[in-house]
Coordinates of C-alpha atoms in Angstrom, one line a residue:
X1 CA 30.8 -16.7 6.9
X2 CA 26.9 -16.4 6.3
X3 CA 24.5 -13.8 8.1
X4 CA 21.5 -15.1 9.1
X5 CA 18.6 -13.4 8.5
X6 CA 16.1 -11.9 11.0
X7 CA 12.6 -12.4 9.6
X8 CA 10.0 -9.4 9.8
X9 CA 7.7 -9.2 12.3
X10 CA 4.8 -6.4 13.9
X11 CA 5.4 -6.3 17.7
X12 CA 2.6 -3.9 19.8
X13 CA 4.1 -2.3 22.3
X14 CA 2.7 1.1 24.3
X15 CA -0.1 1.6 22.3
X16 CA 2.1 1.7 18.8
X17 CA 3.1 -0.8 16.6
X18 CA 6.9 -1.5 16.1
X19 CA 8.4 -3.4 12.7
X20 CA 11.2 -5.2 13.3
X21 CA 13.6 -6.9 11.5
X22 CA 14.2 -7.4 7.8
X23 CA 10.7 -6.8 5.6
X24 CA 11.0 -7.6 2.4
X25 CA 9.2 -9.3 -0.3
X26 CA 9.8 -13.1 1.5
X27 CA 7.9 -11.8 4.9
X28 CA 5.6 -8.8 3.1
X29 CA 2.7 -10.8 2.7
X30 CA 2.9 -12.2 6.1
X31 CA 3.6 -9.1 8.1
X32 CA 0.4 -7.8 6.2
X33 CA -1.6 -10.5 7.2
X34 CA -0.2 -10.3 10.8
X35 CA -1.0 -6.3 10.7
X36 CA -4.8 -7.2 9.6
X37 CA -5.5 -9.8 12.5
X38 CA -5.0 -7.2 15.1
X39 CA -6.4 -4.1 15.8
X40 CA -4.9 -0.4 14.6
X41 CA -2.6 0.9 17.6
X42 CA -4.2 3.1 19.7
X43 CA -1.5 6.0 19.7
X44 CA -2.1 6.0 15.5
X45 CA 2.0 5.3 15.5
X46 CA 4.1 2.9 13.6
X47 CA 7.5 2.7 14.2
X48 CA 9.7 1.4 11.3
X49 CA 13.2 2.2 13.5
X50 CA 13.6 -2.0 14.3
X51 CA 13.4 -2.6 10.3
X52 CA 17.0 -3.7 9.9
X53 CA 16.8 -4.3 6.0
X54 CA 13.6 -3.0 3.9
X55 CA 12.9 -3.2 -0.1
X56 CA 9.9 -2.3 -1.9
X57 CA 7.8 -4.8 -0.6
X58 CA 8.3 -3.2 3.0
X59 CA 6.6 0.2 1.4
X60 CA 4.0 -1.4 0.3
X61 CA 3.2 -3.0 3.3
X62 CA 3.2 0.3 5.2
X63 CA 0.8 2.4 2.6
X64 CA -1.6 -1.0 3.3
X65 CA -1.4 -0.4 6.8
X66 CA -1.9 3.1 6.1
X67 CA -4.7 2.9 3.5
X68 CA -6.5 0.2 6.2
X69 CA -6.1 2.8 8.8
X70 CA -7.8 5.5 6.5
X71 CA -10.7 3.4 5.7
X72 CA -11.4 3.2 9.6
X73 CA -11.3 6.6 9.8
X74 CA -7.8 6.8 11.5
X75 CA -4.7 8.9 10.1
X76 CA -1.5 6.7 11.3
X77 CA 1.6 8.2 11.6
X78 CA 4.7 6.6 10.8
X79 CA 8.1 6.9 12.6
X80 CA 11.7 5.7 12.5
X81 CA 11.7 5.6 8.7
X82 CA 15.5 4.1 7.8
X83 CA 16.9 6.2 5.0
X84 CA 17.0 3.4 2.5
X85 CA 12.7 3.3 2.2
X86 CA 12.6 6.8 2.5
X87 CA 14.7 6.9 -0.4
X88 CA 12.5 4.3 -2.2
X89 CA 9.2 6.5 -1.5
X90 CA 11.1 9.5 -2.9
X91 CA 11.7 7.6 -6.4
X92 CA 8.1 6.2 -6.2
X93 CA 6.6 9.9 -5.8
X94 CA 5.1 8.5 -2.4
X95 CA 7.4 10.4 0.4
X96 CA 4.7 12.8 1.4
X97 CA 2.3 9.2 2.2
X98 CA 5.0 8.4 4.8
X99 CA 4.6 11.6 6.5

């Protein structure tokens, strides 16, 4: 039985963004483009707890979103980071950027 892949998306809810689904290379550009097209979350929170799978592309998207926020004078907080994504951040030496 083949598992159906759930494409990643950004959901704006309660003044925060929630990333959901499988954020991989296949979806990274589309998710980042979607993030650029909407205002940053009012609460300055990006919640990753809805991600069911994430690879290094997901890490790149999150860091790019944080870079955008910094450019706009904002400091985003990233919550609900999956352990696999946190492990990648440690390997790449950028774990402190997810804090």
